[in-house]
mmCIF file of C-alpha atoms in Angstrom:
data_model
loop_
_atom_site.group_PDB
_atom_site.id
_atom_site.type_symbol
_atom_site.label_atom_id
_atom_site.label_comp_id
_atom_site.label_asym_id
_atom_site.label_seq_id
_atom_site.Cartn_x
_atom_site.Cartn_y
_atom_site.Cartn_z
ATOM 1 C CA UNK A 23 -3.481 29.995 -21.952
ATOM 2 C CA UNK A 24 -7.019 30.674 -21.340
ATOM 3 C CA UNK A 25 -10.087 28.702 -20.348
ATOM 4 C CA UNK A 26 -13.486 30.590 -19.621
ATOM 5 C CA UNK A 27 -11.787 34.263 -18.413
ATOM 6 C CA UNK A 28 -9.294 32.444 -16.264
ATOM 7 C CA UNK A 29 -6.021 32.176 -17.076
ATOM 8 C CA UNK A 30 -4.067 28.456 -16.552
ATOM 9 C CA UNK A 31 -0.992 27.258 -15.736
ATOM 10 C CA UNK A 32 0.336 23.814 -16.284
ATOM 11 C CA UNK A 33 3.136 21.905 -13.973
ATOM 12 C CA UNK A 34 4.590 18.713 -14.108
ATOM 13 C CA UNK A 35 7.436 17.077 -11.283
ATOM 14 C CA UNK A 36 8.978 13.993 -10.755
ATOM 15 C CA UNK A 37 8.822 11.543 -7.377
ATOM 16 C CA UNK A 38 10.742 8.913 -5.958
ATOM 17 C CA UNK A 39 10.440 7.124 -2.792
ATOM 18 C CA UNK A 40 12.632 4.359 -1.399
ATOM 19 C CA UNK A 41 11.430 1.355 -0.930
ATOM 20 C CA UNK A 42 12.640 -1.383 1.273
ATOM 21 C CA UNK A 43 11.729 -3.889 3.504
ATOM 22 C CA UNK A 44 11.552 -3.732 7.451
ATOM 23 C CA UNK A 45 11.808 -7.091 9.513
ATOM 24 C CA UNK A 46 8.264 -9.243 9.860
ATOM 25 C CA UNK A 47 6.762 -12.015 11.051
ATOM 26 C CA UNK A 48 3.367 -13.691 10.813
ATOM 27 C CA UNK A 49 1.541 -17.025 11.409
ATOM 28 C CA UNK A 50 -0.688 -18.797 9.515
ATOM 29 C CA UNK A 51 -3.901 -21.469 10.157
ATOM 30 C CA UNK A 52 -5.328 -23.885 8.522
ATOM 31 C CA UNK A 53 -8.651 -24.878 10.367
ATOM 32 C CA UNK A 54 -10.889 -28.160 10.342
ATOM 33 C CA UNK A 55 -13.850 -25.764 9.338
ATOM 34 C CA UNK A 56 -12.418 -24.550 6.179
ATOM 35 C CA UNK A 57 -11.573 -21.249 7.084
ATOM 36 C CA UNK A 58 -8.136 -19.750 7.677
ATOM 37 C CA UNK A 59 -5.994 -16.817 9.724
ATOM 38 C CA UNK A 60 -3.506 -14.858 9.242
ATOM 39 C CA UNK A 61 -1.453 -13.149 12.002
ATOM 40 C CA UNK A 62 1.251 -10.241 11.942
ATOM 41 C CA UNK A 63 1.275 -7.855 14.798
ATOM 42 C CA UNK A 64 1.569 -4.732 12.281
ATOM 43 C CA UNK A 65 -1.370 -2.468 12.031
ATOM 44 C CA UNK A 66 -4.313 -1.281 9.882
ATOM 45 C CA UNK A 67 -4.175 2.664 9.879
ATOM 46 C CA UNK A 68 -6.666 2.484 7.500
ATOM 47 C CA UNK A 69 -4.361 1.595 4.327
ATOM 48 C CA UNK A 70 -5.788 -1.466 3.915
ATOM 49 C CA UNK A 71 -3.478 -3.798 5.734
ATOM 50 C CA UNK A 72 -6.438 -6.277 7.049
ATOM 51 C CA UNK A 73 -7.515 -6.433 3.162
ATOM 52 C CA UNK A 74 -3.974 -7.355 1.731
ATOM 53 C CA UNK A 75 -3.582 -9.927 3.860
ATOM 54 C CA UNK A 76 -6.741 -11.648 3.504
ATOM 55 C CA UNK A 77 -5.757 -11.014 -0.376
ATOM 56 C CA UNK A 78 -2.477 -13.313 0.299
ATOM 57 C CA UNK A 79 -3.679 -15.778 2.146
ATOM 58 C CA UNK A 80 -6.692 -16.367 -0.186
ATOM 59 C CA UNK A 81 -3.791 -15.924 -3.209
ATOM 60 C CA UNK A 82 -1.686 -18.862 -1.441
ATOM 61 C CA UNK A 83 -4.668 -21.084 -0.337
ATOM 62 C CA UNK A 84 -7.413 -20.724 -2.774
ATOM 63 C CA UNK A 85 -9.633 -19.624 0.549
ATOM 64 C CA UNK A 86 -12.306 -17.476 -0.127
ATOM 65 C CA UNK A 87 -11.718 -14.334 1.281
ATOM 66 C CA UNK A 88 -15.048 -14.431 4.284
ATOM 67 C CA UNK A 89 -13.515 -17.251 5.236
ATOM 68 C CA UNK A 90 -10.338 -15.639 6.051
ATOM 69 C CA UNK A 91 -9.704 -14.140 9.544
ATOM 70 C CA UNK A 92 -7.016 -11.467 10.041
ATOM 71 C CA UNK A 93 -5.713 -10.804 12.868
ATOM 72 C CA UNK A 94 -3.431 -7.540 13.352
ATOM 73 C CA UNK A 95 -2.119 -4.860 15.952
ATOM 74 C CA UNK A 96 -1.626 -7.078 19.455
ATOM 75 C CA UNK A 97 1.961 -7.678 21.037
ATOM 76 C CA UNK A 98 1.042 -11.334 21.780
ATOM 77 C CA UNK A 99 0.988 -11.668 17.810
ATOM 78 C CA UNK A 100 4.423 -12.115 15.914
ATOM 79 C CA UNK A 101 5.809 -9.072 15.330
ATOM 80 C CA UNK A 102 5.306 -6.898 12.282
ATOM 81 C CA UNK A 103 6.240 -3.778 10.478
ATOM 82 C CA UNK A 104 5.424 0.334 11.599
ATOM 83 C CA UNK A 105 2.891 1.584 9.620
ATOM 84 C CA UNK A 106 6.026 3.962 8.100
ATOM 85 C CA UNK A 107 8.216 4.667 4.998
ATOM 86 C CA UNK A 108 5.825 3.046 3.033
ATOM 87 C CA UNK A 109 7.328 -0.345 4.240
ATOM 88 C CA UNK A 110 4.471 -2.432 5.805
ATOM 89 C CA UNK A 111 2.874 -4.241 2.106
ATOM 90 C CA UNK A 112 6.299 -4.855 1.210
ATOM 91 C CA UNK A 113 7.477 -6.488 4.260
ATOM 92 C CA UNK A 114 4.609 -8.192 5.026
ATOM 93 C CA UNK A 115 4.422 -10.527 1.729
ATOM 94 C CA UNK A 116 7.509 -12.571 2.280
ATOM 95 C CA UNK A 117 6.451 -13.470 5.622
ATOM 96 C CA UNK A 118 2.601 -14.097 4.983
ATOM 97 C CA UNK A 119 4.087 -16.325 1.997
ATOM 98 C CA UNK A 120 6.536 -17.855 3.966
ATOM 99 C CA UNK A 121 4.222 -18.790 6.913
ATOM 100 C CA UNK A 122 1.176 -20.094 4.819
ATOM 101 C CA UNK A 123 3.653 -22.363 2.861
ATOM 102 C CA UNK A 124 4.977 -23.793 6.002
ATOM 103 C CA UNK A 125 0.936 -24.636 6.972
ATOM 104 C CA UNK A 126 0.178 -26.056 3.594
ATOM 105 C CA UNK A 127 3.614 -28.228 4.344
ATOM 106 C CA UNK A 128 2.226 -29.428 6.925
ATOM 107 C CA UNK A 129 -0.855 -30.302 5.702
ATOM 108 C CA UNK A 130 0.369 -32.131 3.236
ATOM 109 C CA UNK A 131 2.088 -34.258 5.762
ATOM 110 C CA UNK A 132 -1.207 -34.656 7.217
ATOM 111 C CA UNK A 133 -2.713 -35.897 4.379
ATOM 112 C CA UNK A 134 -0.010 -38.383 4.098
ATOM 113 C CA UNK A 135 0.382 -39.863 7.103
ATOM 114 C CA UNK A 136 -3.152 -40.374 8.211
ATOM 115 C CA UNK A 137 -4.524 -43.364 8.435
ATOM 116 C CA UNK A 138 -7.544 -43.766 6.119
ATOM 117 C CA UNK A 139 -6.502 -40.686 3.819
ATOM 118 C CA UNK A 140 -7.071 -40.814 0.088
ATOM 119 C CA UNK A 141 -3.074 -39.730 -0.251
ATOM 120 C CA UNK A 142 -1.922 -42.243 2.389
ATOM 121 C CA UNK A 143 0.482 -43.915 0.446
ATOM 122 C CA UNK A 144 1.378 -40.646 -1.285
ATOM 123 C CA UNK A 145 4.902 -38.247 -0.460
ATOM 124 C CA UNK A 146 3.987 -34.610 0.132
ATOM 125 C CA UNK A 147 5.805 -33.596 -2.764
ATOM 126 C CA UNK A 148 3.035 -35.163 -4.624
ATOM 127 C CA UNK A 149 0.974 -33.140 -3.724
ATOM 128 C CA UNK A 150 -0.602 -29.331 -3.802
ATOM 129 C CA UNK A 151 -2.849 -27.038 -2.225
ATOM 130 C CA UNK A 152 -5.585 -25.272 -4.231
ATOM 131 C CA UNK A 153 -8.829 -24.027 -4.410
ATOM 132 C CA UNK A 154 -8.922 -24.745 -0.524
ATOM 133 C CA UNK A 155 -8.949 -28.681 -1.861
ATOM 134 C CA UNK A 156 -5.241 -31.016 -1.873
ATOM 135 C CA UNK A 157 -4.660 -32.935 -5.026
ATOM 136 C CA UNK A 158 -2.211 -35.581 -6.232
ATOM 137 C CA UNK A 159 -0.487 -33.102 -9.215
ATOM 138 C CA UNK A 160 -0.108 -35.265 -11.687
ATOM 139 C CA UNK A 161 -4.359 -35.183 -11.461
ATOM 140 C CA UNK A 162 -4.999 -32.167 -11.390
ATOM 141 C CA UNK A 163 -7.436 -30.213 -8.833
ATOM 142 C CA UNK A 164 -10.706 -31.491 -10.024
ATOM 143 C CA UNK A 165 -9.856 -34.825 -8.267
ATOM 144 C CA UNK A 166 -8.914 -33.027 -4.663
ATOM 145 C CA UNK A 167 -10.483 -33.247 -1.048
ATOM 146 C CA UNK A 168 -11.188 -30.171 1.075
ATOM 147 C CA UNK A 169 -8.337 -29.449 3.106
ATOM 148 C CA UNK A 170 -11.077 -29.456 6.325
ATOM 149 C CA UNK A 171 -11.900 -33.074 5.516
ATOM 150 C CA UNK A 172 -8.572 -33.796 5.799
ATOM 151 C CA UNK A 173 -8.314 -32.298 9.097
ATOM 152 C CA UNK A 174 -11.168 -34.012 10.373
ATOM 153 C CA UNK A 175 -10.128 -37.043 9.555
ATOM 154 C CA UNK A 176 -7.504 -36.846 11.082
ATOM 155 C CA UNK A 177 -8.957 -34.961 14.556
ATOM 156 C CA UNK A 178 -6.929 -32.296 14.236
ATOM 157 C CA UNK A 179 -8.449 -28.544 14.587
ATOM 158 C CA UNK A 180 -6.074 -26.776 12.848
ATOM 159 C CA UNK A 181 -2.378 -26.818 11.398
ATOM 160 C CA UNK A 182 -0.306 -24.177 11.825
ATOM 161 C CA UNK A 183 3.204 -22.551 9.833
ATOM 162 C CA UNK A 184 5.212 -19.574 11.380
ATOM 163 C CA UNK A 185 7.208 -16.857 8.912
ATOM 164 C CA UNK A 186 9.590 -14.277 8.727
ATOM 165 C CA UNK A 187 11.298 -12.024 6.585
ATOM 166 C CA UNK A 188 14.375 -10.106 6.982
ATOM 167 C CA UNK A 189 15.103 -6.020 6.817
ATOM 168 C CA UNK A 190 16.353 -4.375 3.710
ATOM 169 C CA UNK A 191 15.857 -1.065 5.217
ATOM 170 C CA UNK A 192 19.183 0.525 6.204
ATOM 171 C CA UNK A 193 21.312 -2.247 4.900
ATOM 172 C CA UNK A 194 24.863 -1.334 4.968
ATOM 173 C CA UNK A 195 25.536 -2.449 1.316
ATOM 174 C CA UNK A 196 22.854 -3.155 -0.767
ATOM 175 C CA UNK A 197 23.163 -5.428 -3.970
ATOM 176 C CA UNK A 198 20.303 -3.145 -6.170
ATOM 177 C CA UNK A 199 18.446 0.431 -5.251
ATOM 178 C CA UNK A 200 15.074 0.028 -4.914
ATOM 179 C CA UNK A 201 12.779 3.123 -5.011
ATOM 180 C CA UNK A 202 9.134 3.847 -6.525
ATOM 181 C CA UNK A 203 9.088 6.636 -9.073
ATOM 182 C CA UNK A 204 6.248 8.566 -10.522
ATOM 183 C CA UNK A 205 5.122 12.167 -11.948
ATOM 184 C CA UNK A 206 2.588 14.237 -11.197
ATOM 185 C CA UNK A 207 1.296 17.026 -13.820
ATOM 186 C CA UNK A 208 -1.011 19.415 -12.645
ATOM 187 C CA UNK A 209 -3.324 22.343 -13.998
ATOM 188 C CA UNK A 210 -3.956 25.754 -11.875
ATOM 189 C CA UNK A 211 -6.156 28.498 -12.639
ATOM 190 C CA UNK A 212 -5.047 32.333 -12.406
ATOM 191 C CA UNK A 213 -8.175 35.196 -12.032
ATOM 192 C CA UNK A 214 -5.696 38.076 -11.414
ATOM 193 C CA UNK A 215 -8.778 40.347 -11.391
ATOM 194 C CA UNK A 216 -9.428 38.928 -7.639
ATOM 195 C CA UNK A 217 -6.625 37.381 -6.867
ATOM 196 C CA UNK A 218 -7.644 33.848 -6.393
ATOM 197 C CA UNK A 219 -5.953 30.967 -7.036
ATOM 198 C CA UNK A 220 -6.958 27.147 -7.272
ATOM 199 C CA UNK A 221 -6.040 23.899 -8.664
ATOM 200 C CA UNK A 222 -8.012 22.173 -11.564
ATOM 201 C CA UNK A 223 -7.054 18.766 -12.305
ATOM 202 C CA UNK A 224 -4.501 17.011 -11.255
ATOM 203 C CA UNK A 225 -2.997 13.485 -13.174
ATOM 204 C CA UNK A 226 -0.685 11.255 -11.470
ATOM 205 C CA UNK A 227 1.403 8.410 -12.888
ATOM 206 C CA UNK A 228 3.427 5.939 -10.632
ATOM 207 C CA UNK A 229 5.651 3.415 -10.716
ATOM 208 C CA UNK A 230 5.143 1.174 -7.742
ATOM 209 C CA UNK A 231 5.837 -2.223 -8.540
ATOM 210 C CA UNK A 232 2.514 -4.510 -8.483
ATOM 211 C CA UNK A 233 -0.731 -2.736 -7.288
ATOM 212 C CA UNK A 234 -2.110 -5.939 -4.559
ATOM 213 C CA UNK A 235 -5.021 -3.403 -4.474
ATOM 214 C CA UNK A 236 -6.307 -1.261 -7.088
ATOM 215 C CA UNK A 237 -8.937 0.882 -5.457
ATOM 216 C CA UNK A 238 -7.223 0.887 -2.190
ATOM 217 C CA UNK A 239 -4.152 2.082 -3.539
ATOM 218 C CA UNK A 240 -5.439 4.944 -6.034
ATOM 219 C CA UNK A 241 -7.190 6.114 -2.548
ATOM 220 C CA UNK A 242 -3.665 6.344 -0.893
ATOM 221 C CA UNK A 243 -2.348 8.155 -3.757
ATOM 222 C CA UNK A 244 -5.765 10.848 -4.162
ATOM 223 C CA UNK A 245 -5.212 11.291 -0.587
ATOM 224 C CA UNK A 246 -1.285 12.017 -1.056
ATOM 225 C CA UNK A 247 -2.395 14.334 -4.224
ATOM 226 C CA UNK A 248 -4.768 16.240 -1.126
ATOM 227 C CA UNK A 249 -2.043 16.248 1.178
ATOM 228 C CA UNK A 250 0.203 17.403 -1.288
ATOM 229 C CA UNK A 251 -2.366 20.751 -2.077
ATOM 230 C CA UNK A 252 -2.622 21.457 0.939
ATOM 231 C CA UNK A 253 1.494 21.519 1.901
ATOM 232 C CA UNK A 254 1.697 23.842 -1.823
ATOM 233 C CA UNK A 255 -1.261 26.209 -1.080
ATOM 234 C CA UNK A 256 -2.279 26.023 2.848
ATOM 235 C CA UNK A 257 -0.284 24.514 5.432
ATOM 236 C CA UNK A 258 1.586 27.312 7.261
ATOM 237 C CA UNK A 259 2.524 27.183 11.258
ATOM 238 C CA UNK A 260 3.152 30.418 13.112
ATOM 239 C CA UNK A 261 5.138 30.491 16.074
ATOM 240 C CA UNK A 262 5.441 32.917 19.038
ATOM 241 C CA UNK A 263 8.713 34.243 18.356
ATOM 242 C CA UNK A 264 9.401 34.026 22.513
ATOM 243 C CA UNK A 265 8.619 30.485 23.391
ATOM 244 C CA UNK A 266 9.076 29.301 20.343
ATOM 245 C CA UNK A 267 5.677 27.345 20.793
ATOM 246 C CA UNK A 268 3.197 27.012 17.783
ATOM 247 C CA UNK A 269 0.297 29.479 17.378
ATOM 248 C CA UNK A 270 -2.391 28.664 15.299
ATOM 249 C CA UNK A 271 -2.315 24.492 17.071
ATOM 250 C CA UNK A 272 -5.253 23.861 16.367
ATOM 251 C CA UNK A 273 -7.722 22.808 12.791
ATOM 252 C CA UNK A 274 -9.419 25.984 12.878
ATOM 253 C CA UNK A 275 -6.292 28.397 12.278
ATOM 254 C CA UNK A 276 -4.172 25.621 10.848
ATOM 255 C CA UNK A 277 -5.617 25.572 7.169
ATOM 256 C CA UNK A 278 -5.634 22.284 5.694
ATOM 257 C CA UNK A 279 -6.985 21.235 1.810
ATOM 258 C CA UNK A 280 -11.397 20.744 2.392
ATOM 259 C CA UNK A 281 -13.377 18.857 -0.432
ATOM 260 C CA UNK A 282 -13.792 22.456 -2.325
ATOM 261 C CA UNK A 283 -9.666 22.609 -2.889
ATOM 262 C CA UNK A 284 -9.739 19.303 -4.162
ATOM 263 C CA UNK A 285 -9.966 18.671 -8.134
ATOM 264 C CA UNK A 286 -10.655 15.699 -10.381
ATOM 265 C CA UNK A 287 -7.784 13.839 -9.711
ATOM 266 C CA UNK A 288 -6.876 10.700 -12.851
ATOM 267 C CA UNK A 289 -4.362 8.419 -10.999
ATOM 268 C CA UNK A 290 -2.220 5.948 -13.231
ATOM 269 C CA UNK A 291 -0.505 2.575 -11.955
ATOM 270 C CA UNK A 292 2.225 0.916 -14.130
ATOM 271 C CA UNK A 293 1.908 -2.372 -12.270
ATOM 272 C CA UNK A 294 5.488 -3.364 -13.464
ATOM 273 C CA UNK A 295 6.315 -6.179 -10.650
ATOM 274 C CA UNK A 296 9.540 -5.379 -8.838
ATOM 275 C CA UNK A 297 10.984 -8.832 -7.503
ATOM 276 C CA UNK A 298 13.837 -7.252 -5.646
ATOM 277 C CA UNK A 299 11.827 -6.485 -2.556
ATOM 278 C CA UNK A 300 9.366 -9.643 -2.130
ATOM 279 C CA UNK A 301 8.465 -12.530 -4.933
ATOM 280 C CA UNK A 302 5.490 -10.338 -5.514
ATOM 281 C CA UNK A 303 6.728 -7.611 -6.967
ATOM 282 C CA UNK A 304 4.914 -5.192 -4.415
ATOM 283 C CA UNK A 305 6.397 -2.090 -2.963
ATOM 284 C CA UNK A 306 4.710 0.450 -0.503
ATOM 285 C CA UNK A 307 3.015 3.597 -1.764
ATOM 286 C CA UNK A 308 1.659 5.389 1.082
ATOM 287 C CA UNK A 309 3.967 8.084 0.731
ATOM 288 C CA UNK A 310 5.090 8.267 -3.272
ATOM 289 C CA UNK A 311 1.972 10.118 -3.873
ATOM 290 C CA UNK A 312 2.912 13.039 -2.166
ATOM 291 C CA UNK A 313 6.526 13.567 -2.697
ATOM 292 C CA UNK A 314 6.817 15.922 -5.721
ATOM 293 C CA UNK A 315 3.363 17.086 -5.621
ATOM 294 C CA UNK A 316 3.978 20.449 -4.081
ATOM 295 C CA UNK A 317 6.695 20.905 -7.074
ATOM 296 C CA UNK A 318 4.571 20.392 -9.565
ATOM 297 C CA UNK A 319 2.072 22.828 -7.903
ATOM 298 C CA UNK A 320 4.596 25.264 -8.030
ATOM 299 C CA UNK A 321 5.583 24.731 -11.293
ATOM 300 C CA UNK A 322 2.078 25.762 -12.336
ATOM 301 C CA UNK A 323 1.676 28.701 -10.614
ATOM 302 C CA UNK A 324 5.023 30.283 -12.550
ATOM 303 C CA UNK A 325 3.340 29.128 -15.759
ATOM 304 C CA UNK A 326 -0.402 30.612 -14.969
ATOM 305 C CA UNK A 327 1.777 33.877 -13.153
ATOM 306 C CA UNK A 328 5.342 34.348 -13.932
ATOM 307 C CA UNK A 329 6.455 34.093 -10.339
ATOM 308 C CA UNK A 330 8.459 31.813 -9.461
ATOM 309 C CA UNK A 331 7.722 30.742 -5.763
ATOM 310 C CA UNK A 332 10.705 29.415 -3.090
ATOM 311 C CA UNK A 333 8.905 29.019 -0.316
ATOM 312 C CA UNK A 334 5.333 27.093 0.601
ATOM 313 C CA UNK A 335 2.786 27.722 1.242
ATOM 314 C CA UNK A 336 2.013 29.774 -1.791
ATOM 315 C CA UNK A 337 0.700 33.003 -0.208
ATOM 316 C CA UNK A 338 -1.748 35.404 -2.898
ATOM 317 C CA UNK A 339 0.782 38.636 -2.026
ATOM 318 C CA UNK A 340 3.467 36.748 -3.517
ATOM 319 C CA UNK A 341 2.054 36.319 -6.768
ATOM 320 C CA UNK A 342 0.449 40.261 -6.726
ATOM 321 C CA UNK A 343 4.041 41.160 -6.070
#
């Protein structure tokens, strides 16, 4: 196969990546000035955590998302997920669901119970929380009050709710196995003539349950593709062979993938909900991205070369061999 004197090679390599859930908790307000928070003691390594959950609580409340506050990463907050396994989205959900439905509970007894308030004689279970307004049900939300009136009528700054959700990860026996699974296919091109090697274009396809995020999740996948050219092509440590201690420590002998190595990259989500991990349907993908990737690399370069590579990186004397 040939493409403008250069000679390609195509790839193609299954992923999978387990997903599960690791233990979480979180809190949730409802305040007199219409504005919420959310609060989980995970953190945002910049995956996007502070944007899901302002995505969940405005999902659950009908908040708009500037007036949601998110608090993350303290150890006077309830405790949350590592930033690992690609756990954190997926154990978050239950317990940002659970806690904002214990605040809209009690709300709802609020709005029953106070003196003055339009659902006084009302039972909660009459009731519902959207759009930031309550509602009698059977009404519909076009006849609700903002929850803040509500709360001011009552003198109340806030209401709170508390959640948690329990581990999957490790569990002894399992009812289902849960996993995300994709394939990557990617193009190389050969120029035997001076020995130089590169990827072209790269197309992923995974299956990750729901996407919460769109664009922040095809960036956590294009950056797994980079990683993933890097570990096939560059990544190499040396190590002195008497104290065993690493050689080239450092970003200037230790070659990583630059913005020249990387191609156009066409990332696919199936957004098929997976209800076995939270009622969302949302499992972690930080890490999917990158499993495989190297394979398919690989792959590729037997195509474009006829050598078949066993060991990474791929070094240029291998394939003049």
């Amino acid at each position: 196969m040939k493409r403008d004197g250069l000679t390609l090679g195509c790839g193609m390599a299954g992923c999978s990546w387990s997903a599960a859930r690791s233990p979480a908790e979180a809190s949730f307000h409802l305040r007199d000035d219409g504005t919420a928070r959310v609060a989980c003691g995970t953190q945002d390594i910049g995956t996007g955590t502070y944007t899901i959950l302002a995505q969940l609580a405005a999902q659950k409340t009908g908040v708009p998302l500037d007036k949601i506050e998110v608090a993350l990463g303290d150890t006077s907050l309830p405790q949350g997920p590592i930033s690992g396994g690609s756990m954190a989205t997926g154990s978050v959900v239950p317990a940002v669901f659970a806690a904002a439905d214990n605040a809209i509970a009690a709300l709802l007894t609020v709005a029953t119970t106070t003196p003055g308030s339009p659902f006084e004689k009302r039972k909660p279970d009459d009731l519902a929380l959207e759009g930031g307004r309550v509602f009698v049900k059977a009404d519909g939300p076009a006849k609700g009050v903002p929850f803040a009136d509500l709360l001011r009528r009552a003198n109340l700054r806030l209401v709170t709710g508390s959640g948690k959700s329990e581990a999957t990860f490790r569990n002894p026996k399992p009812k289902v196995s849960t996993h995300s699974f994709g394939c990557h296919f990617v193009e190389v091109t050969w120029q035997p003539e001076i020995a130089r090697l590169r990827v072209s274009r790269v197309v992923t396809v995974i299956d990750a349950g729901r996407i919460l995020n769109p664009l922040a999740g095809r960036n956590q996948i294009e950056g797994a593709v980079v990683m993933g050219i890097g570990m096939a092509l560059f990544e190499h440590t040396s190590y002195d062979p008497q104290t065993g201690a690493p050689i080239n420590s450092n970003l200037a002998d230790y070659i990583v993938a630059v913005n020249a190595d990387v191609p156009p990259m066409d990332v696919h989500f199936l957004d098929f909900p997976d209800k076995e991990i939270n009622e969302l349907g949302a499992r972690g993908i930080g890490e999917i991205g990158l499993a495989g990737m190297a394979a398919a690399i690989t792959a590729a370069v037997h195509h474009a070369t006829g050598v078949r590579v066993r060991e990474l990186p791929v070094k240029i004397e291998n394939l003049l061999a």
